[in-house]
Tab-separated table of C-alpha atoms and ligand atoms in Angstrom:
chain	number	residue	atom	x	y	z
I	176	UNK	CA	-74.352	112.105	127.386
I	177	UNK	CA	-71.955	112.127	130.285
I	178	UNK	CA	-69.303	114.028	131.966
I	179	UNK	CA	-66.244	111.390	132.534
I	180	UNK	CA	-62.679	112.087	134.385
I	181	UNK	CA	-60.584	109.241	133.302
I	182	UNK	CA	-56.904	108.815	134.953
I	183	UNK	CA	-54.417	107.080	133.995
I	184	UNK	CA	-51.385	106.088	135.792
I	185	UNK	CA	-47.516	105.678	135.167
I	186	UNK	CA	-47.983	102.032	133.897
I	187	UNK	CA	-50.957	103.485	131.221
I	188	UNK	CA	-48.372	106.128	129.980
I	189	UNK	CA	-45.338	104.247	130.662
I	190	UNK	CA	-44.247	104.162	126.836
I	191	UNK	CA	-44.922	106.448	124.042
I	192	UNK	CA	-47.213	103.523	122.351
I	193	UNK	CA	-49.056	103.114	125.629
I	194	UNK	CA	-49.782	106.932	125.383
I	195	UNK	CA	-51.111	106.388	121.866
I	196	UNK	CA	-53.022	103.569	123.123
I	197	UNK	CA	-54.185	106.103	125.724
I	198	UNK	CA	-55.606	108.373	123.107
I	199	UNK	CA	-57.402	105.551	121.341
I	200	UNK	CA	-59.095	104.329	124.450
I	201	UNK	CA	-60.171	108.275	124.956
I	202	UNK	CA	-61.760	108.682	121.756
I	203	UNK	CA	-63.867	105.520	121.917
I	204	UNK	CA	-65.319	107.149	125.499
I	205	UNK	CA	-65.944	110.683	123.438
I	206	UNK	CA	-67.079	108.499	120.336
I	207	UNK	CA	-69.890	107.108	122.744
I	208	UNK	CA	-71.348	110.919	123.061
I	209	UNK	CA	-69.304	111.933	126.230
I	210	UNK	CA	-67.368	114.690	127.921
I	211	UNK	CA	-64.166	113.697	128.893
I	212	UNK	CA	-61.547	115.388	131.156
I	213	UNK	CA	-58.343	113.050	131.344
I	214	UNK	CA	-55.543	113.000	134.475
I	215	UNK	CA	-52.411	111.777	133.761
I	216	UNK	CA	-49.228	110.314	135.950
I	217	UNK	CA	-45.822	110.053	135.002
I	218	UNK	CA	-44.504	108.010	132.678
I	219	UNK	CA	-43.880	104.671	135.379
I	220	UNK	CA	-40.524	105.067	137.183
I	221	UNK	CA	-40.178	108.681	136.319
I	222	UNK	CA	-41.228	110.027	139.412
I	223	UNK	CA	-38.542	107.917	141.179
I	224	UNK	CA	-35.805	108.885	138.762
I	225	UNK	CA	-36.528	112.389	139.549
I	226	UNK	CA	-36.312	111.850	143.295
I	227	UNK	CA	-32.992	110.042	142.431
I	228	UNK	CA	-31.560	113.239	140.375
I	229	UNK	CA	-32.458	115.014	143.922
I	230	UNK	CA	-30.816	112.771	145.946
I	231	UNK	CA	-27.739	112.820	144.114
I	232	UNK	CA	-27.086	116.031	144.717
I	233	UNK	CA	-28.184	116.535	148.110
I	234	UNK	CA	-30.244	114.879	151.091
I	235	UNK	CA	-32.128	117.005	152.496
I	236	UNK	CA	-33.563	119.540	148.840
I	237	UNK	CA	-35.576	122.368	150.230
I	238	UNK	CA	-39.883	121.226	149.937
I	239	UNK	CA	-40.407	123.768	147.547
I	240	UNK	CA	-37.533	122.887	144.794
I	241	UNK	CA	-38.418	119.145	145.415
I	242	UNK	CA	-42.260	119.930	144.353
I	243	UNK	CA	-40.861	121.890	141.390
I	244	UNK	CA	-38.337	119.064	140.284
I	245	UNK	CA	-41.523	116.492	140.758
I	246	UNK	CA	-44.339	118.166	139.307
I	247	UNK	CA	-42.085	117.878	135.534
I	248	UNK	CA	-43.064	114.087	135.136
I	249	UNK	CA	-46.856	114.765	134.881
I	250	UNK	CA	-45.918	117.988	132.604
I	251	UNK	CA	-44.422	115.665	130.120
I	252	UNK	CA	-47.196	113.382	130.160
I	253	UNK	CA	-50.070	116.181	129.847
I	254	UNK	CA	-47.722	117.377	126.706
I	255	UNK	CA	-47.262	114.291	124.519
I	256	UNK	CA	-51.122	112.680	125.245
I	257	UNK	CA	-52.317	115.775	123.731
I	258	UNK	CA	-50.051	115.638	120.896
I	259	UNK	CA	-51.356	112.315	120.363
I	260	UNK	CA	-55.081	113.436	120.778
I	261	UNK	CA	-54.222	116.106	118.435
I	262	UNK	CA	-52.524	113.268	115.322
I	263	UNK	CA	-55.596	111.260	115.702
I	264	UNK	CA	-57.398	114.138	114.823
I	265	UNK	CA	-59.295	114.881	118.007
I	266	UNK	CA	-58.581	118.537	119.913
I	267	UNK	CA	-57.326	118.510	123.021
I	268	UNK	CA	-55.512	120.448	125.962
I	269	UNK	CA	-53.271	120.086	128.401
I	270	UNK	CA	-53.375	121.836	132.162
I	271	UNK	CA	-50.338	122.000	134.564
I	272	UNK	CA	-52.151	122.386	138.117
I	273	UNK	CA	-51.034	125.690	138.287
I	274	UNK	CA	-52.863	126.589	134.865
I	275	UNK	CA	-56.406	125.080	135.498
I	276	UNK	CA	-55.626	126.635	139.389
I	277	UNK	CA	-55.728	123.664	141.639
I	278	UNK	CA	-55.448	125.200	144.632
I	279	UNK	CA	-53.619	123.403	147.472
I	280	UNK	CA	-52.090	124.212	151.006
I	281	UNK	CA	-48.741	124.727	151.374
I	282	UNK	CA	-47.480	121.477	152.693
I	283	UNK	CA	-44.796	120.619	150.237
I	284	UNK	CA	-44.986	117.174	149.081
I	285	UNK	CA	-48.169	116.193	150.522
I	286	UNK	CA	-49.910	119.165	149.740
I	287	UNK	CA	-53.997	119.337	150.022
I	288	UNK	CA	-56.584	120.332	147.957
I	289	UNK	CA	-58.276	123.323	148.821
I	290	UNK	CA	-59.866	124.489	145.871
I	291	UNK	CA	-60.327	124.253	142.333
I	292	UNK	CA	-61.246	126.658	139.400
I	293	UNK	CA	-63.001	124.597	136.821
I	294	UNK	CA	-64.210	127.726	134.545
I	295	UNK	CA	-61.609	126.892	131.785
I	296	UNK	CA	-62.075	123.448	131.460
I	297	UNK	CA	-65.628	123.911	130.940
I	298	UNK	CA	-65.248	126.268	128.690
I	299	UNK	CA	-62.660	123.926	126.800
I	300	UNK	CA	-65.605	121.343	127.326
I	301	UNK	CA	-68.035	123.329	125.615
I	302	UNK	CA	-66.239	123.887	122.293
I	303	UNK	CA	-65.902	119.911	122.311
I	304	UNK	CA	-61.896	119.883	123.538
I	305	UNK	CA	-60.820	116.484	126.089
I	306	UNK	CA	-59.355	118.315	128.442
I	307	UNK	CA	-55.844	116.666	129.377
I	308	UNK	CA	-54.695	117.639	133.566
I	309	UNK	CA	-51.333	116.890	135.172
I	310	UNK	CA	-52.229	115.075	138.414
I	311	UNK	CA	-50.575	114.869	141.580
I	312	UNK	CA	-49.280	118.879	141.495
I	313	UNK	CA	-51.399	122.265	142.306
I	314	UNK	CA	-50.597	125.760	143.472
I	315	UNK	CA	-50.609	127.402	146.550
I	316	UNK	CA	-51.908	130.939	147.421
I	317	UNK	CA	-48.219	132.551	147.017
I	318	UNK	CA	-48.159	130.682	143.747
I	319	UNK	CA	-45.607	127.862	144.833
I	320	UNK	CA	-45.773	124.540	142.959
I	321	UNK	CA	-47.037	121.928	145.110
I	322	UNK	CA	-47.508	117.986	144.833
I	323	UNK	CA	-49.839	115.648	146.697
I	324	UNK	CA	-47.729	112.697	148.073
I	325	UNK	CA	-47.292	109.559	146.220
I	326	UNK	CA	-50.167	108.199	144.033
I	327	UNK	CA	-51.766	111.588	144.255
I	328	UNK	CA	-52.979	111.760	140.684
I	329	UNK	CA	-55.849	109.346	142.020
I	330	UNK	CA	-56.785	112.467	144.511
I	331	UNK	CA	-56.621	114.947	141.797
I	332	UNK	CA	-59.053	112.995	139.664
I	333	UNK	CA	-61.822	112.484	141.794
I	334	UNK	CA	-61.367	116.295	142.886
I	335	UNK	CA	-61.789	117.319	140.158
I	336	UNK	CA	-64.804	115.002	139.191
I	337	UNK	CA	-66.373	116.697	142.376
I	338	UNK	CA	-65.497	120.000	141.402
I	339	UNK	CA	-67.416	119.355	137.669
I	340	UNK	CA	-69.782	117.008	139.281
I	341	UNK	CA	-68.555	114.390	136.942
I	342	UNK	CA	-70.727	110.992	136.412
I	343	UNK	CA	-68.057	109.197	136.732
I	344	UNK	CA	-64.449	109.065	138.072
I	345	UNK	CA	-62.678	105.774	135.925
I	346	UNK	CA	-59.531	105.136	137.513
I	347	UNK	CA	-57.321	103.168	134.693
I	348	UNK	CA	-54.363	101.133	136.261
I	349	UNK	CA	-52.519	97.845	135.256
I	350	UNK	CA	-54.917	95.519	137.185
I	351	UNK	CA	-58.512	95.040	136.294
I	352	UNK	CA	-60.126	95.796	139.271
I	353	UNK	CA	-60.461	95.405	143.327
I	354	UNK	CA	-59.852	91.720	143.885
I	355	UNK	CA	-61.608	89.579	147.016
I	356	UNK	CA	-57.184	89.682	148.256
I	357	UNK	CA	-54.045	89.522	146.338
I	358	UNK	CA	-54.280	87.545	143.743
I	359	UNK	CA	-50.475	86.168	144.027
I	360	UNK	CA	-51.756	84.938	146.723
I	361	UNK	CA	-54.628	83.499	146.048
I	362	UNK	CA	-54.745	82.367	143.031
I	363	UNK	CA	-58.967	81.689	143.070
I	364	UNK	CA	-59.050	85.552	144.053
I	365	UNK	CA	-62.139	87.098	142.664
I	366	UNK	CA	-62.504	90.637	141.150
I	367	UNK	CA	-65.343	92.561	142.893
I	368	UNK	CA	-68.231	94.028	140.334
I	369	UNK	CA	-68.800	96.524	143.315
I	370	UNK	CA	-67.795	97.702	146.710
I	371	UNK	CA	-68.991	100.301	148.910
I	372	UNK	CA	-66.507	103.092	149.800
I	373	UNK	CA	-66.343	102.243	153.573
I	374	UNK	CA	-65.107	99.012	152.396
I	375	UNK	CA	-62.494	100.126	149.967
I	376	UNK	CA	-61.108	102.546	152.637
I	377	UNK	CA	-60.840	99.360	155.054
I	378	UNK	CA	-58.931	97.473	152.069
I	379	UNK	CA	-57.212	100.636	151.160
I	380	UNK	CA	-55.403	101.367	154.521
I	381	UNK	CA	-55.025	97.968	155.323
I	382	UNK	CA	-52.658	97.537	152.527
I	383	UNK	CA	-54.410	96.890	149.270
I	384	UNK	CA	-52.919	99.382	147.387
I	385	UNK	CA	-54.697	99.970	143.971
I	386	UNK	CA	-55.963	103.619	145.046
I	387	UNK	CA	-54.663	106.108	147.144
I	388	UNK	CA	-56.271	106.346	150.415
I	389	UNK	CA	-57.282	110.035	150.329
I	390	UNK	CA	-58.953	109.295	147.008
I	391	UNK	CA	-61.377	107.070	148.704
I	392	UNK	CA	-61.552	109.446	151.478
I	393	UNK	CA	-62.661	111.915	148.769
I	394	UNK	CA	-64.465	110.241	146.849
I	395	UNK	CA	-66.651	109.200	149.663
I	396	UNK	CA	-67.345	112.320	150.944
I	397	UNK	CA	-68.458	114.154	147.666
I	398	UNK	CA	-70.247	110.289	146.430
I	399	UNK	CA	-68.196	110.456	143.600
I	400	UNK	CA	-68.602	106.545	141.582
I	401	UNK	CA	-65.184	105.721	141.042
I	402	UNK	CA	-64.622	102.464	138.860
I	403	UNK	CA	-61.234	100.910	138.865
I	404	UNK	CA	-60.396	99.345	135.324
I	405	UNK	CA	-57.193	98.046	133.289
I	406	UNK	CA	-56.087	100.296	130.761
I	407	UNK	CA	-54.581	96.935	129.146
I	408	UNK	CA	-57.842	94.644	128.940
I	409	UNK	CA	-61.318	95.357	128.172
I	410	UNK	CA	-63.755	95.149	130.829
I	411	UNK	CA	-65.824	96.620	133.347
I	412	UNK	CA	-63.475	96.670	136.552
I	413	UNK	CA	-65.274	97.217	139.876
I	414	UNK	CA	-67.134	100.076	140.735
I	415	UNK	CA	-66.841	101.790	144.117
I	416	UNK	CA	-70.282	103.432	145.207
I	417	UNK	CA	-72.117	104.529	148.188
I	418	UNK	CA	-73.247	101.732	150.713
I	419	UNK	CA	-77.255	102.180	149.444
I	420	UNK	CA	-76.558	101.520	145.764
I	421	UNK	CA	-74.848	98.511	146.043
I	422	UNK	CA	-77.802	96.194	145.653
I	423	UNK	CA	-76.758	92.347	146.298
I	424	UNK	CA	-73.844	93.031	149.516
I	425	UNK	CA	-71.665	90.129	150.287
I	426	UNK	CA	-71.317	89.134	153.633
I	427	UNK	CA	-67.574	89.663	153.568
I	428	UNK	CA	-65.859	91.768	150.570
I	429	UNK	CA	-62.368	91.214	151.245
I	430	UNK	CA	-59.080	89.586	153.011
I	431	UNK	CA	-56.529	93.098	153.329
I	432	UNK	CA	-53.214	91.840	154.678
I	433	UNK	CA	-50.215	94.008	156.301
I	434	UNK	CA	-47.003	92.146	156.513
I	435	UNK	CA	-45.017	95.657	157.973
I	436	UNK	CA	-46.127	95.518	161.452
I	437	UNK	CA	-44.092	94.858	164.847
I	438	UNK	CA	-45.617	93.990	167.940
I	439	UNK	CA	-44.032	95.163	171.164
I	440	UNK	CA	-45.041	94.217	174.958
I	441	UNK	CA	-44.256	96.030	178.187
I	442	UNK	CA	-44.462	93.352	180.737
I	443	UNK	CA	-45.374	93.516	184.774
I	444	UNK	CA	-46.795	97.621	184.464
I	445	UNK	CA	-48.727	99.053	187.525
I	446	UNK	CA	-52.790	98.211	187.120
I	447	UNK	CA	-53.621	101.825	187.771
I	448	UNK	CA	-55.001	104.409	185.884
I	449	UNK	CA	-53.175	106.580	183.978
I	450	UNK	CA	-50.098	104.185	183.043
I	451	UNK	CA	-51.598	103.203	179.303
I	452	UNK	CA	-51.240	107.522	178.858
I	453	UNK	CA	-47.829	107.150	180.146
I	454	UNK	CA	-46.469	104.540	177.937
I	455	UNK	CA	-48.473	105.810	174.966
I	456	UNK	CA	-47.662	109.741	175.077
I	457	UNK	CA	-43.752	109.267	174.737
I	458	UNK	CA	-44.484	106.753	171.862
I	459	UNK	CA	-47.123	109.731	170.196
I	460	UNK	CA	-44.262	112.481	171.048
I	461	UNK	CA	-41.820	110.354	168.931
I	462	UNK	CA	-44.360	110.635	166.125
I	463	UNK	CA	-45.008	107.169	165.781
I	464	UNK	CA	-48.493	105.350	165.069
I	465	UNK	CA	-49.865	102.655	167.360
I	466	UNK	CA	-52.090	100.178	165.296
I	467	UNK	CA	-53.777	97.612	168.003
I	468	UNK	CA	-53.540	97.849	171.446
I	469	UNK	CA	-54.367	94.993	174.022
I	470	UNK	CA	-53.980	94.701	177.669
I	471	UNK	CA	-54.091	91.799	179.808
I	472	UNK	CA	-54.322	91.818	183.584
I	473	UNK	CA	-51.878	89.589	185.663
I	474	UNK	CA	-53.648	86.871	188.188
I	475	UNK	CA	-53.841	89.122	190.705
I	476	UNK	CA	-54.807	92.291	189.302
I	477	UNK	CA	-51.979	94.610	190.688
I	478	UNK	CA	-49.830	94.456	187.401
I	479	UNK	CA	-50.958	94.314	183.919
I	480	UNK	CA	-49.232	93.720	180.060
I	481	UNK	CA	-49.321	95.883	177.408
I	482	UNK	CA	-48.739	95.270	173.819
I	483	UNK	CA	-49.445	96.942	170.843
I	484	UNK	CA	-48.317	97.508	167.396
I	485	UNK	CA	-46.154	99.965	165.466
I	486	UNK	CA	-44.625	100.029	161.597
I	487	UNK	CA	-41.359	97.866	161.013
I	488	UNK	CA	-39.670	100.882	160.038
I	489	UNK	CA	-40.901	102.160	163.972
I	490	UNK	CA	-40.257	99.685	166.188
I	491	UNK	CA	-36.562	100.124	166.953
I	492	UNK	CA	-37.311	103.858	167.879
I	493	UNK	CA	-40.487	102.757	169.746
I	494	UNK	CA	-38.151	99.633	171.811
I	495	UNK	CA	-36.415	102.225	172.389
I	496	UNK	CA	-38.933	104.658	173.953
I	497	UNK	CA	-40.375	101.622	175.761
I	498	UNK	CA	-37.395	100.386	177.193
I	499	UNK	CA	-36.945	103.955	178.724
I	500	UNK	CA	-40.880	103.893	180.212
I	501	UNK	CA	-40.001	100.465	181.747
I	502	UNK	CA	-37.564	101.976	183.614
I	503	UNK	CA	-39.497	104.801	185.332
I	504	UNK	CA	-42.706	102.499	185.695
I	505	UNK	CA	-40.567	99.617	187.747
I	506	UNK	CA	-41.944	97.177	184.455
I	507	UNK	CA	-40.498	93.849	184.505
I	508	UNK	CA	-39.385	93.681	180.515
I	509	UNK	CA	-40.019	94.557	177.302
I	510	UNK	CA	-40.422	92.381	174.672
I	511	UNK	CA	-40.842	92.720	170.981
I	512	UNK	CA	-41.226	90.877	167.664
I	513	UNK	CA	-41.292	92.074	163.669
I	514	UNK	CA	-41.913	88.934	162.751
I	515	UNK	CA	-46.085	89.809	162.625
I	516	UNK	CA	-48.406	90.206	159.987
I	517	UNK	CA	-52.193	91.217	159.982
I	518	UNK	CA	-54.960	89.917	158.423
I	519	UNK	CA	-58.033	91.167	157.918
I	520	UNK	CA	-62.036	90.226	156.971
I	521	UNK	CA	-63.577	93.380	155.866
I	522	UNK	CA	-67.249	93.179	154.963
I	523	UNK	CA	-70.567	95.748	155.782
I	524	UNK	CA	-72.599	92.719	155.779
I	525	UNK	CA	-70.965	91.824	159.360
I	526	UNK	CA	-73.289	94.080	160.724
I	527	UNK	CA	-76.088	92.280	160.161
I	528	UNK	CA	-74.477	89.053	160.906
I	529	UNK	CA	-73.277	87.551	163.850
I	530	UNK	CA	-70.756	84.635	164.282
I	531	UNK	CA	-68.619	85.972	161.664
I	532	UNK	CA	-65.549	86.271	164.316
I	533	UNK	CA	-66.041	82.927	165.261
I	534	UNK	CA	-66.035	81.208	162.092
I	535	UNK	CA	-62.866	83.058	161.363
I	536	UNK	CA	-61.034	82.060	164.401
I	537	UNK	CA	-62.459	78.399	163.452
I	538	UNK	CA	-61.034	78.070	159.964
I	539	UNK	CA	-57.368	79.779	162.034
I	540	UNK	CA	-57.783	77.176	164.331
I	541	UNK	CA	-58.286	74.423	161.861
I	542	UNK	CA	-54.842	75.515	160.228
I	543	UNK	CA	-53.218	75.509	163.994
I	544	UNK	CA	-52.519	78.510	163.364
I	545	UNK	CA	-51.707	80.673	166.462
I	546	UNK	CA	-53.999	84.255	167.234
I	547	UNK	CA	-51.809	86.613	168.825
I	548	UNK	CA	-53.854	89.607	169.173
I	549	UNK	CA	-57.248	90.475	168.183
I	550	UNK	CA	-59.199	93.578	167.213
I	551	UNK	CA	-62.485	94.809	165.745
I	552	UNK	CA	-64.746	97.397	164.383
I	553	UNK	CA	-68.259	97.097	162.820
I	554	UNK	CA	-66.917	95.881	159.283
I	555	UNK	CA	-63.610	94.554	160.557
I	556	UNK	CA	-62.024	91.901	162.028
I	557	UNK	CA	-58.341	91.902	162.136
I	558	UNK	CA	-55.834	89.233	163.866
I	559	UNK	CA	-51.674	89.535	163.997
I	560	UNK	CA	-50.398	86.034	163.595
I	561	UNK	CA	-46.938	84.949	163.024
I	562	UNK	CA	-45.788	86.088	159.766
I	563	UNK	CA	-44.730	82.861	158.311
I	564	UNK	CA	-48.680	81.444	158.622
I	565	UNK	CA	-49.680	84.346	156.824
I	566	UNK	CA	-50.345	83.093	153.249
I	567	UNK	CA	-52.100	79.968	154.590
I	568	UNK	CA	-54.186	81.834	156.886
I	569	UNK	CA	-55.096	84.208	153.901
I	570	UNK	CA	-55.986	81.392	151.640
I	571	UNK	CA	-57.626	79.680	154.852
I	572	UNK	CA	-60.066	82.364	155.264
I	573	UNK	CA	-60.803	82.894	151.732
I	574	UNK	CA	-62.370	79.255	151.283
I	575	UNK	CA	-63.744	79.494	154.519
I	576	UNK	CA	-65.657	82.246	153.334
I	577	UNK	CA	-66.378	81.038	149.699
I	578	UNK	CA	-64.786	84.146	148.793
I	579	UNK	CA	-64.086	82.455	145.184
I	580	UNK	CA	-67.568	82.202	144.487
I	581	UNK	CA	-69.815	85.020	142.974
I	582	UNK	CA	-71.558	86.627	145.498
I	583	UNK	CA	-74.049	85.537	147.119
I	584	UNK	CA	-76.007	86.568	150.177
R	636	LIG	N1	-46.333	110.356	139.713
R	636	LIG	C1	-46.712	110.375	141.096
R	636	LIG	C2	-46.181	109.130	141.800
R	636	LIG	O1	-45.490	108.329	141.203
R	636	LIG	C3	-48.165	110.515	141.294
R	636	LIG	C4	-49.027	109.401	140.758
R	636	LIG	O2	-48.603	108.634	139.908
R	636	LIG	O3	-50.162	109.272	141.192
R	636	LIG	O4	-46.432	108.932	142.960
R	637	MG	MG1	-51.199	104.713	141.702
């Protein structure tokens, strides 16, 4: 017998059937001789609607009403799964976060788990109860409502399958599983039978976005298994597990692409030290996060160019920063381009191996397509390209790396 946390999210419980369908899929798990503790989203699209209702009224809600307005679509959930539990004869109960006592900071809307009090679901556990939580809301010390950014229910499963040092943490979603890249576009995309978590937080921030980041981060640190699976179709989804129990690794997991990046270039800068601080710190003071940096010297060493990247939705606030440096560093220009996109080979078996950079810029190469900027760490290799190549450079690198194909060493 096991201890499971199942979530579902707003797709799973987007209809009153689906949350029947829910309860069905729950009681074959308990039928099988195990423990389950369910979290639930909203029902899909509620969570928006509700942020609509708040913006129709004013633009700027105070935090703390905002977390109370949002934490309502996962109270509605928790309610009618249990209800259905209950019809199908099986007893249940549902937990706001403020009931069980997740206990978070108090950084409205993006809250953090601090702590969590798990004596009353066990005890439900023990008299044989599923144990139904709201995700994506806790508490704070003053007793404040609090929520956990978007796609937080992911977070407040696998905290709580650390908390009751669950065997598993099944993440049910409306795709089957962690795919080799996006399957629109790559059709011959491959779902993964397993990754290792440094992997899946590679994929994760670079854009794949079938968990929340600081699930991964979670689970990771408290080596909680987390499987992904469809709450739709049967099957056995991929399962996301320390680097050591994955037994056959592929060389490269994944192709994670990021189509909202802007490259921008300060041209002719002073080759001295300290200038990269000085046109970096004004870009950090206007809060703004710089993804690759590269700088080439001129032919004669005394000037240098600097380029690096920044969000879409930052680069007219960072031209604008830049354009202001240029001026008290004597720069020639600035320069700039949204039209970017990153792509990325993400694999632990590059570790081992070398030439794996090589044979990626090959199969570019072979496509003409043009490398703009390059940059690496130990189970990484990411290039920005022009964002029109990007699909053919995706699907380029997947054959090149018979991605398709089940793995193989
Ligand atoms: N309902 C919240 C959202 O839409 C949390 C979640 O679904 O994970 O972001
Ligand atoms: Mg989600």
């Amino acid at each position: 017998m096991a201890l499971i946390v199942q979530k579902y999210g707003g797709t799973s419980v987007g209809s009153t059937e689906r949350i029947i369908a829910v309860a069905e899929k729950i009681m074959a798990t308990r039928a099988q001789g195990h423990d389950v503790v369910v979290v639930v989203s909203a029902m899909s699209g509620d969570t928006n609607r509700l942020i609509d209702l708040a913006k129709s009224i004013t633009d700027r809600p105070k935090d703390c009403e905002f977390d109370v307005l949002l934490a309502t679509g996962e109270q509605v959930t928790i309610s009618l799964l249990s209800m259905a539990l209950h019809s199908a004869g099986c007893p249940a109960r549902s937990y706001t976060g403020t009931q069980v006592r997740i206990l978070t900071d108090s950084a409205h809307t993006k809250a953090r788990i601090l702590d969590i009090d798990d004596k009353a679901i066990r005890a439900d556990l023990t008299t044989g109860k599923v144990v139904v939580v709201a995700g994506f809301q806790g508490v704070d010390e003053q007793g404040n409502i609090t929520t956990l950014g978007r796609g937080g229910s992911d977070t407040t499963a696998v905290a709580l399958a650390a908390v009751l040092k669950a065997d598993e943490c099944q993440i049910y979603t409306d795709v089957d599983g962690v795919y080799t890249t996006d399957p629109r576009v790559v059709s011959e995309a491959r779902r993964l039978d397993k990754i290792c978590f440094e992997e899946m937080l590679e994929m994760a921030s670079l854009g794949s976005k079938v968990l929340q980041i600081r699930a991964v981060e979670f689970a990771s640190k408290y080596n909680v298994p987390l499987r992904v699976l469809s709450s739709f179709v049967e099957g056995t989804g991929t399962l996301i597990a320390p680097e050591d129990e994955i037994m056959e690794q592929a060389l490269i997991s994944g192709i994670a692409f990021n189509r909202d990046e802007a490259k921008l270039t300060i041209l002719g800068v002073p080759n001295e030290p300290g200038i990269a601080s000085q046109i970096l710190a004004p870009i950090a003071d206007a809060n703004i996060e710089v993804d690759m940096i590269i700088q080439n010297l001129g032919a004669d060493n005394s000037t240098a160019d600097f380029t690096f990247t920044v969000h879409n939705n930052d680069y007219k606030n960072a031209f604008a920063v830049l354009e202001n440096c240029a001026k008290s560093l004597n720069a020639k220009d600035v320069t700039g381009d949204t039209r970017i996109a990153k792509i990325s080979l993400v694999g632990v078996g590059m570790r081992s191996h070398a030439g794996i950079a090589s044979s990626m810029f090959t199969a570019l190469s072979d496509e003409s397509i043009n490398i703009q900027m390059i940059s690496t760490s130990e189970i990484k290799i990411s290039v920005v390209v022009d964002e029109k190549y990007l699909e053919l450079g995706i699907r380029a690198l997947h054959t090149a790396f018979n991605l398709e194909k089940t793995e193989v060493k």
